Amino acid sequence: MFRASTKKPLVVDEIINGYIKYINSFNEYTKRAPIYFRERDWDGVQLNQRQRLRLYKDCVNEVVKICKVNYGEYLNDRHYWLAVKHSFSETINERNDKELAESFYNSVIRKSVAKLSIDEELMFVLEGYDSCEIHPQENLFHNYPSTWGVQKIIRKILEDFDFKAPYFQKEKDVQFLVRSIREVILTRYEVDKSTTTQVLKQVFYRNKAAYLIGRTFLGGKWMPFIIPFMHGPNGVFVDTLIFDPNLMSAAFSYTRSYFMVETEIPSQIVAFLNSVITHKKVYELYNAIGFNKHGKTEFYRDFLNHQNTSDDQYTLAPGIKGMVMTVFTLPSYNIVFKMIKDSFDPPKNMTRQEVKDKYRLVSLHDRVGRMADTHEFEYFKLPLDRVHPDLLRELRNTVNSLIEIKDDTLILKHLYTERRLTPLNMYLEDCSLEDAKIVVEEYGNAILQLAKANIFPGDMMTKNFGVTRQKRVIFYDYDEIEFLTQMNFREKPKPRTFEEIYAASPWYEIAKNDVFPEDFRRFMIGRADVKPYFLDFHKDLFDPAHWRNIQKRIENGEFIHAFPYPDYMRFRPHEPV
């Protein structure tokens, strides 16, 4: 039996080396982002993003394989892992990114020995961000004193952030920014000697855009802002200036791809972002800068803290029960838990692995602000006395193979967590006509924006879409998604005979990937007072030619950028990107 007093376990070096390989490779992928932006290599942007997303799992699996081959005799020994954890903690203690290393260790033990991974004494459960030293931030940003005046500050910002590419109408950009500041800020606040502006030195890259994140101390408080840059055929230009906290939050949303941003000390960047986007949780910010696996760890800590300070029970999520997923929630916590059923109701005929593959596809794809991010968990534990009897009964009926009761704990062998939204069908039941018009516009926009990202939702019933607090519509049911380019959009054949008109089933051949957009009219919106408005506003949804045109653009290599703010805010709304 291995005891904690034994010499340093060699597996510690394997885990450390695996983590260093991961973080070095992660940083290499991230450093390519400004090059792709400079060269307008949008194919490179997409490939680079996918490769970085796959990196963590590949590095963990490589370490797990080594552990099983070289240290298999120790892996089931709890005392051995206690020694490993202690030694690992000592080894990483001086690292600036030790919270990420702890999460990597957690992943290795979970994949190496599933039965021990529910033993939280062996894991780094409550350490992480809160225990990290928040390092001094003097070198983190550029400072611009108010004595310079707005014109000079803006010119200096554009000078400090040189993208090594030709600018398009740089002087015009200066005036656009100055005018926005004067109209939005200086009409409400007076500049004084305490006023200063700070902009993070690190640029945040995503898709075709580069974002500067800053804040100005004015009126006794910090006011955050974002300056997005685009690189179009005519050169680099400022696209807009964002002060609205809701739009800033949307840029860091769980519905969007992760940023590429170079960071030597991740917790330092997170601390700064947390000071300017105050209602985002720590785990959301780690997710946003690409450390989604550590974001998952921080989410779990947030979840445990909430569970320990609340007393409500876990219940089935409101809405129509799914045919593939059993979904439940803790009413006081803004998350749903989704488990794949043991068997699916007709007409679903897929396997559990196929459903997992769909969720995996979404995790690697550009979510364009229209698909909710998820975290995947194994051996997730809940206090049994917090599980409502109706929910426990439903779990036994639908996901019995994935649950285990051990003493006073319910163990869930596999689940996904996702942000809780109001199902669109339920929202439409009670909202005003004005709000109904807003969300049905959003519903159609969501479908078309997903299409431009090469995603066809498959099941487009309103129950599979949710409404955010900003009335944005998000797709969250992924079991039937396909790549748009794999679908065949057809006009519906016209019946020619009496028999064809009154046939009980289609008289024409239908392949698995055939889609008839005109049929969407029948099921998309059921509410009578808003349906005509929806059908008129989104005519393109029902036109096969429109869908085929989107397919053609994708097949021709066009990468369609999804802006995280409305078009009316853009300084040059018609400038090509």
XYZ file of C-alpha atoms in Angstrom:
577
model
C 0.000 0.000 0.000
C 1.344 3.439 -0.966
C 1.458 5.947 1.906
C 1.713 9.724 1.867
C 5.186 9.536 3.422
C 6.594 7.661 0.436
C 8.878 9.550 -1.952
C 7.354 11.786 -4.601
C 5.161 9.677 -6.909
C 6.553 9.714 -10.442
C 3.051 10.174 -11.856
C 3.220 13.777 -10.597
C 5.903 14.539 -13.184
C 3.752 12.985 -15.893
C 0.794 15.187 -14.971
C 2.959 18.316 -14.710
C 4.606 17.604 -18.064
C 1.197 16.992 -19.634
C -0.118 20.280 -18.268
C 2.937 22.225 -19.471
C 2.527 20.710 -22.939
C -1.128 21.746 -22.906
C -0.615 25.330 -21.757
C 2.348 25.917 -24.069
C 0.371 24.630 -27.046
C -2.668 26.662 -25.955
C -0.529 29.795 -25.929
C 0.939 28.973 -29.343
C -2.516 28.675 -30.891
C -3.550 31.917 -29.193
C -0.509 33.800 -30.516
C -1.561 32.986 -34.075
C -4.773 35.019 -33.752
C -3.257 38.464 -34.517
C -1.452 36.972 -37.530
C -4.693 35.585 -38.983
C -6.412 38.925 -38.318
C -3.598 40.849 -40.007
C -3.628 38.538 -43.048
C -7.452 38.210 -43.175
C -7.022 34.432 -43.103
C -10.521 33.523 -41.929
C -10.130 29.820 -42.749
C -7.065 29.843 -40.519
C -9.082 31.515 -37.760
C -11.678 28.729 -37.777
C -9.157 25.888 -37.961
C -7.029 27.438 -35.215
C -10.070 27.759 -32.934
C -11.071 24.124 -33.437
C -7.533 22.878 -32.848
C -7.263 24.833 -29.606
C -10.629 23.478 -28.430
C -9.510 19.880 -29.036
C -6.168 20.404 -27.341
C -7.186 19.926 -23.699
C -8.850 16.562 -24.186
C -5.952 15.265 -26.296
C -3.363 16.265 -23.688
C -5.375 14.774 -20.808
C -5.906 11.494 -22.686
C -2.201 11.261 -23.430
C -1.338 11.573 -19.722
C -4.074 9.106 -18.725
C -2.688 6.545 -21.169
C 0.797 6.914 -19.673
C -0.612 6.601 -16.149
C -2.480 3.405 -16.960
C 0.495 1.803 -18.715
C 3.258 2.788 -16.271
C 1.463 3.206 -12.935
C -1.558 0.946 -13.279
C -0.780 -0.982 -10.091
C -1.202 2.205 -8.004
C -4.190 3.824 -9.678
C -6.872 2.246 -7.495
C -5.018 3.077 -4.283
C -6.617 6.043 -2.522
C -3.515 6.674 -0.383
C -1.405 6.859 -3.514
C -3.608 9.615 -4.948
C -3.554 11.521 -1.655
C 0.233 11.565 -1.951
C 0.010 12.546 -5.615
C -2.292 15.459 -4.826
C -0.063 16.701 -1.985
C 3.081 16.504 -4.114
C 1.387 18.048 -7.124
C 0.146 20.965 -5.027
C 3.648 21.654 -3.742
C 5.106 21.443 -7.239
C 2.725 23.995 -8.811
C 2.553 26.355 -5.844
C 4.713 29.072 -7.433
C 3.053 28.972 -10.837
C 1.045 31.986 -12.013
C -1.551 29.649 -13.517
C -1.822 27.084 -10.747
C -5.630 27.123 -10.803
C -5.539 25.808 -14.388
C -3.007 23.143 -13.407
C -5.338 21.997 -10.608
C -8.161 21.546 -13.100
C -5.860 19.555 -15.386
C -4.998 17.282 -12.459
C -8.724 16.829 -11.730
C -9.319 15.773 -15.340
C -6.498 13.238 -15.204
C -7.743 11.524 -12.039
C -11.323 11.483 -13.329
C -10.280 9.783 -16.547
C -7.782 7.461 -14.849
C -9.976 6.081 -12.076
C -13.669 6.846 -12.374
C -14.637 5.247 -9.082
C -12.200 7.433 -7.113
C -13.112 10.627 -8.921
C -16.199 11.114 -6.743
C -13.884 11.270 -3.710
C -13.542 15.034 -3.368
C -10.657 14.746 -0.902
C -8.552 13.536 -3.823
C -9.569 16.451 -6.055
C -8.934 20.191 -6.061
C -12.532 21.161 -5.332
C -12.521 24.446 -3.413
C -9.074 25.818 -4.250
C -8.782 27.597 -7.600
C -9.366 31.254 -8.357
C -10.236 32.414 -4.856
C -6.936 31.082 -3.537
C -4.868 32.607 -6.365
C -2.758 35.626 -5.656
C -4.186 38.498 -7.711
C -0.947 39.965 -9.036
C -0.310 43.722 -9.380
C -1.914 45.118 -12.507
C 0.301 48.131 -13.306
C 1.685 46.504 -16.458
C -1.637 45.067 -17.545
C -2.999 48.149 -19.302
C -2.146 51.422 -20.996
C -3.019 54.582 -19.018
C -4.348 57.744 -20.664
C -4.709 60.802 -18.359
C -7.668 63.156 -18.830
C -5.308 66.149 -19.221
C -4.558 64.935 -22.750
C -8.107 65.615 -23.920
C -10.368 63.234 -25.833
C -8.788 63.763 -29.260
C -5.252 62.981 -28.091
C -6.377 59.985 -26.007
C -8.160 58.404 -28.970
C -5.222 59.030 -31.305
C -2.826 57.502 -28.785
C -5.027 54.413 -28.351
C -5.051 53.819 -32.107
C -1.294 54.371 -32.169
C -0.686 51.920 -29.289
C -2.706 49.179 -30.986
C -1.056 48.775 -34.341
C -2.392 45.679 -36.119
C 0.497 45.799 -38.629
C -1.987 46.210 -41.458
C -3.142 49.263 -43.457
C -5.797 51.381 -41.763
C -8.955 52.374 -43.615
C -9.869 56.012 -42.901
C -8.012 56.268 -39.588
C -8.820 59.937 -39.103
C -12.494 59.183 -39.632
C -12.248 56.509 -36.935
C -10.853 59.080 -34.514
C -13.805 61.381 -35.133
C -16.341 58.533 -34.881
C -14.944 57.614 -31.448
C -14.678 61.206 -30.214
C -18.261 61.913 -31.247
C -19.536 58.767 -29.488
C -17.732 59.660 -26.271
C -19.079 63.191 -26.305
C -22.632 62.118 -27.080
C -22.898 59.156 -24.706
C -20.583 60.054 -21.808
C -19.589 63.701 -21.700
C -23.185 64.889 -21.896
C -23.774 63.169 -18.528
C -20.450 63.423 -16.691
C -17.814 66.074 -16.184
C -14.132 65.279 -16.518
C -12.021 66.177 -13.473
C -8.442 65.614 -12.301
C -9.272 62.092 -11.098
C -10.485 61.022 -14.548
C -8.267 58.492 -16.316
C -8.692 55.861 -19.013
C -7.163 52.389 -18.988
C -7.113 49.890 -21.863
C -5.938 46.301 -21.500
C -2.766 45.705 -23.487
C -4.037 42.307 -24.561
C -6.294 42.314 -27.628
C -9.261 39.931 -27.661
C -9.654 38.189 -31.035
C -12.700 36.261 -32.213
C -13.771 35.341 -35.741
C -13.154 38.411 -37.956
C -12.930 40.953 -35.118
C -10.394 42.293 -32.634
C -11.659 43.883 -29.405
C -10.047 46.371 -27.022
C -11.352 46.251 -23.453
C -11.042 49.373 -21.340
C -12.487 51.492 -18.569
C -12.644 55.193 -17.699
C -12.835 56.550 -14.158
C -15.518 59.221 -14.336
C -18.190 60.464 -11.966
C -16.616 58.553 -9.085
C -16.833 55.139 -10.758
C -15.241 53.010 -13.451
C -17.146 52.979 -16.737
C -16.195 50.042 -18.991
C -16.125 50.098 -22.776
C -15.251 47.898 -25.753
C -13.814 49.037 -29.092
C -14.280 46.407 -31.833
C -12.019 46.513 -34.902
C -12.657 44.796 -38.225
C -10.237 44.083 -41.062
C -12.105 44.412 -44.336
C -10.884 44.432 -47.943
C -10.133 48.168 -47.579
C -8.110 47.831 -44.381
C -8.516 47.900 -40.589
C -11.247 50.092 -39.141
C -13.082 50.753 -35.870
C -16.546 49.236 -36.131
C -18.259 50.855 -33.120
C -17.845 51.862 -29.477
C -19.759 49.937 -26.817
C -20.667 51.425 -23.425
C -23.911 49.523 -22.796
C -23.300 46.928 -20.015
C -25.818 44.550 -21.597
C -23.996 44.619 -24.932
C -20.646 44.184 -23.197
C -22.088 41.183 -21.392
C -23.390 39.836 -24.714
C -19.893 40.004 -26.190
C -18.730 37.667 -23.396
C -21.880 35.542 -23.615
C -22.145 31.774 -23.085
C -23.687 31.673 -26.577
C -20.502 32.805 -28.349
C -17.138 31.316 -29.259
C -14.238 31.799 -26.896
C -11.840 34.694 -27.369
C -8.215 34.305 -28.381
C -6.304 36.527 -25.955
C -2.693 36.158 -24.826
C -2.415 36.017 -21.056
C 0.566 35.155 -18.897
C -1.519 35.225 -15.705
C -5.108 34.140 -16.457
C -6.468 35.066 -13.016
C -5.175 38.601 -13.546
C -7.144 39.010 -16.775
C -10.206 37.483 -15.122
C -9.895 39.875 -12.172
C -9.756 42.871 -14.526
C -12.716 41.640 -16.579
C -14.626 40.990 -13.372
C -14.116 44.635 -12.418
C -15.609 45.937 -15.674
C -18.272 43.305 -16.467
C -19.443 42.969 -12.910
C -22.442 40.670 -13.261
C -20.482 37.936 -15.060
C -19.401 35.114 -12.794
C -15.775 34.016 -12.589
C -16.466 30.744 -14.407
C -18.099 32.616 -17.308
C -15.010 34.791 -17.724
C -12.632 31.813 -17.707
C -14.874 30.249 -20.350
C -14.825 33.438 -22.417
C -11.005 33.570 -22.637
C -10.768 29.938 -23.720
C -10.132 28.127 -20.444
C -13.493 26.376 -20.540
C -12.267 23.305 -18.665
C -11.216 25.447 -15.741
C -14.448 27.381 -16.229
C -16.186 24.066 -15.602
C -14.235 23.706 -12.331
C -15.167 27.223 -11.264
C -18.781 26.571 -12.198
C -18.792 23.494 -9.965
C -17.456 25.580 -7.068
C -20.129 28.187 -7.638
C -22.735 25.433 -7.782
C -21.536 23.863 -4.507
C -21.572 27.225 -2.786
C -25.125 27.870 -3.939
C -26.272 24.391 -2.999
C -24.794 24.790 0.481
C -26.501 28.146 1.042
C -29.953 27.235 -0.298
C -32.636 24.771 0.763
C -34.977 24.344 -2.214
C -35.357 20.994 -3.960
C -34.290 19.837 -7.401
C -37.360 19.505 -9.619
C -38.228 18.733 -13.215
C -37.662 21.761 -15.450
C -40.859 23.518 -16.596
C -41.967 23.003 -20.173
C -42.754 20.120 -22.500
C -40.800 16.967 -21.660
C -38.163 16.118 -24.227
C -38.055 12.874 -26.165
C -34.266 12.549 -25.803
C -33.352 14.404 -22.613
C -34.631 14.430 -19.049
C -34.159 17.988 -17.813
C -34.281 19.210 -14.223
C -33.288 22.299 -12.304
C -32.792 23.840 -8.898
C -35.331 26.704 -8.961
C -33.053 29.100 -7.078
C -30.106 28.493 -9.449
C -30.046 29.687 -13.069
C -28.950 26.355 -14.571
C -30.607 23.251 -16.011
C -29.223 19.715 -15.819
C -29.766 17.513 -18.872
C -29.445 13.717 -18.966
C -29.731 11.498 -22.041
C -32.598 9.043 -21.665
C -32.088 5.277 -21.667
C -34.536 4.967 -24.556
C -36.080 7.560 -26.847
C -39.697 8.118 -27.700
C -40.641 7.705 -31.391
C -39.856 9.096 -33.902
C -36.363 9.508 -32.404
C -34.188 6.563 -33.412
C -30.666 7.616 -32.457
C -28.245 6.231 -29.884
C -26.888 7.853 -26.731
C -23.472 8.133 -28.367
C -24.962 9.932 -31.361
C -26.523 12.486 -29.004
C -23.151 12.975 -27.296
C -21.585 13.486 -30.721
C -24.076 16.273 -31.475
C -23.198 18.067 -28.249
C -19.533 17.582 -29.059
C -20.106 19.156 -32.474
C -21.630 22.239 -30.849
C -18.721 22.529 -28.412
C -16.290 22.766 -31.352
C -18.420 25.005 -33.572
C -18.915 28.761 -33.764
C -22.088 29.324 -31.718
C -22.663 32.793 -33.315
C -24.556 34.005 -30.240
C -27.398 31.543 -30.883
C -26.426 28.265 -29.173
C -25.964 27.783 -25.442
C -22.604 26.534 -24.175
C -22.659 23.384 -22.049
C -20.439 21.664 -19.499
C -20.307 17.876 -19.473
C -19.991 16.068 -16.129
C -19.547 12.482 -14.990
C -20.389 11.216 -11.500
C -22.126 14.406 -10.445
C -23.378 14.242 -6.857
C -26.573 15.641 -5.311
C -27.849 15.349 -1.723
C -30.680 12.834 -1.894
C -32.882 14.813 0.493
C -32.789 17.786 -1.917
C -34.220 15.734 -4.808
C -38.003 16.044 -5.073
C -39.751 12.627 -5.059
C -41.385 13.377 -8.429
C -37.988 14.073 -9.959
C -36.462 10.930 -8.473
C -39.342 8.921 -9.897
C -38.802 10.479 -13.333
C -35.070 9.770 -13.204
C -35.740 6.137 -12.360
C -38.197 5.883 -15.232
C -36.081 7.592 -17.884
C -32.350 7.510 -16.973
C -32.142 4.645 -14.521
C -28.880 3.341 -16.005
C -27.232 6.692 -15.239
C -28.163 7.000 -11.567
C -26.849 5.399 -8.410
C -27.820 5.981 -4.801
C -25.064 5.667 -2.246
C -26.049 6.361 1.359
C -27.592 9.868 1.303
C -26.196 10.858 -2.111
C -27.628 10.618 -5.614
C -24.831 10.005 -8.139
C -25.528 11.003 -11.756
C -23.099 9.200 -14.033
C -23.405 11.578 -16.975
C -25.084 14.949 -17.530
C -24.784 18.340 -19.188
C -25.290 21.683 -17.494
C -26.662 24.615 -19.442
C -27.959 28.119 -18.701
C -31.661 28.077 -17.839
C -33.823 30.014 -20.281
C -37.557 30.536 -20.609
C -38.754 28.132 -23.340
C -40.009 30.176 -26.275
C -43.350 28.335 -26.409
C -43.989 29.193 -22.746
C -42.847 32.802 -23.192
C -45.304 33.261 -26.066
C -48.195 32.002 -23.944
C -48.086 34.966 -21.557
C -46.208 37.870 -23.177
C -47.719 40.987 -24.754
C -48.179 41.251 -28.516
C -45.323 43.768 -28.646
C -42.934 41.349 -26.911
C -44.260 38.480 -29.023
C -43.286 40.369 -32.170
C -39.783 40.938 -30.785
C -39.158 37.283 -29.936
C -40.611 35.826 -33.142
C -38.316 38.144 -35.092
C -35.489 36.844 -32.900
C -36.607 33.244 -33.438
C -36.308 33.577 -37.204
C -33.053 35.515 -36.900
C -31.607 32.745 -34.724
C -32.430 30.073 -37.311
C -30.985 32.095 -40.195
C -27.833 33.063 -38.284
C -27.240 29.420 -37.404
C -27.694 28.585 -41.075
C -25.011 31.115 -42.029
C -22.710 29.317 -39.561
C -23.466 26.037 -41.401
C -25.836 24.707 -38.715
C -29.303 23.380 -39.490
C -31.200 22.953 -36.193
C -33.320 20.048 -37.413
C -36.151 20.234 -34.901
C -37.162 23.895 -35.030
C -40.174 23.703 -32.716
C -40.403 26.702 -30.373
C -39.969 24.415 -27.341
C -36.341 23.908 -28.405
C -35.521 27.626 -28.204
C -35.215 29.812 -25.116
C -35.585 33.518 -24.379
C -32.921 35.445 -22.426
C -33.576 38.404 -20.129
C -32.665 40.707 -23.063
C -35.347 38.926 -25.167
C -32.700 37.249 -27.295
C -33.685 33.816 -28.624
C -31.216 30.942 -28.187
C -31.296 27.385 -29.533
C -30.556 24.693 -26.929
C -31.699 21.263 -28.169
C -28.924 19.704 -30.230
C -29.899 16.088 -30.849
C -31.035 16.708 -34.453
C -28.586 19.345 -35.661
C -26.777 18.792 -38.950
C -24.392 20.774 -41.098
C -26.471 22.950 -43.403
C -24.378 21.955 -46.402
C -25.470 18.330 -45.943
C -29.177 19.132 -46.314
C -31.195 19.128 -49.532
C -33.683 22.020 -49.627
C -36.501 21.218 -52.030
C -39.666 22.735 -53.387
C -42.613 20.558 -52.521
C -43.930 18.682 -55.587
C -47.403 19.770 -56.677
C -50.067 17.025 -56.775
C -51.339 16.238 -60.285
C -54.065 13.666 -59.682
C -56.974 13.084 -57.313
C -55.033 10.242 -55.670
C -51.999 12.443 -55.063
C -54.119 15.257 -53.603
C -55.801 12.983 -51.051
C -52.920 10.553 -50.405
C -52.614 9.608 -46.702
C -48.814 9.847 -46.930
C -46.451 11.643 -49.337
C -46.671 10.191 -52.836
C -43.168 11.395 -53.713
C -39.807 10.049 -52.504
C -38.233 11.781 -49.509
C -34.585 11.196 -48.641
C -33.304 11.456 -45.075
C -31.690 14.846 -45.669
C -34.563 16.376 -47.703
C -36.083 19.556 -46.268
C -39.210 21.344 -47.520
C -39.062 24.910 -46.115
C -42.650 25.723 -47.080
C -43.766 23.167 -44.471
C -42.214 25.341 -41.745
C -45.278 27.606 -41.913
C -47.443 24.924 -40.306
C -45.551 24.443 -37.051
C -43.211 27.354 -36.396
C -45.496 29.734 -34.489
C -48.822 28.683 -32.996
C -49.960 31.950 -31.424
C -52.662 33.285 -33.761
C -52.223 37.045 -33.221
C -48.506 37.046 -34.003
C -48.220 34.281 -36.611
C -49.137 36.481 -39.622
C -46.507 39.003 -38.524
C -43.893 36.242 -38.259
C -44.767 34.751 -41.660
C -44.507 38.160 -43.293
C -41.322 39.266 -41.486
C -39.413 36.050 -42.209
C -40.564 35.184 -45.726
C -37.079 33.916 -46.577
C -37.412 31.064 -44.077
C -39.964 29.383 -46.330
C -38.070 29.814 -49.591
C -35.866 26.826 -50.603
C -33.865 29.111 -52.903
C -32.851 31.279 -49.932
C -31.527 28.251 -48.060
C -29.671 27.011 -51.130
C -28.113 30.461 -51.547
C -26.737 30.303 -47.984
C -25.382 26.833 -48.744
C -23.671 28.134 -51.873
C -22.015 30.983 -49.974
C -20.658 28.537 -47.387
C -19.478 26.071 -50.029
C -17.689 28.928 -51.808
C -15.666 29.493 -48.662
C -17.447 32.547 -47.290
C -17.044 32.969 -43.514
C -20.040 35.020 -42.342
C -19.222 37.105 -39.269
C -21.787 37.284 -36.437
C -21.684 40.691 -34.756
C -22.372 40.691 -30.975
C -24.158 44.046 -31.265
C -26.915 45.424 -33.530
C -26.148 46.740 -37.022
C -27.463 50.229 -36.246
C -24.517 50.757 -33.870
C -21.898 50.186 -36.542
C -20.073 53.307 -37.731
C -20.036 51.918 -41.290
C -22.904 49.420 -41.481
C -22.309 48.746 -45.177
C -18.531 48.352 -45.091
C -17.681 44.772 -46.208
C -15.872 42.494 -43.778
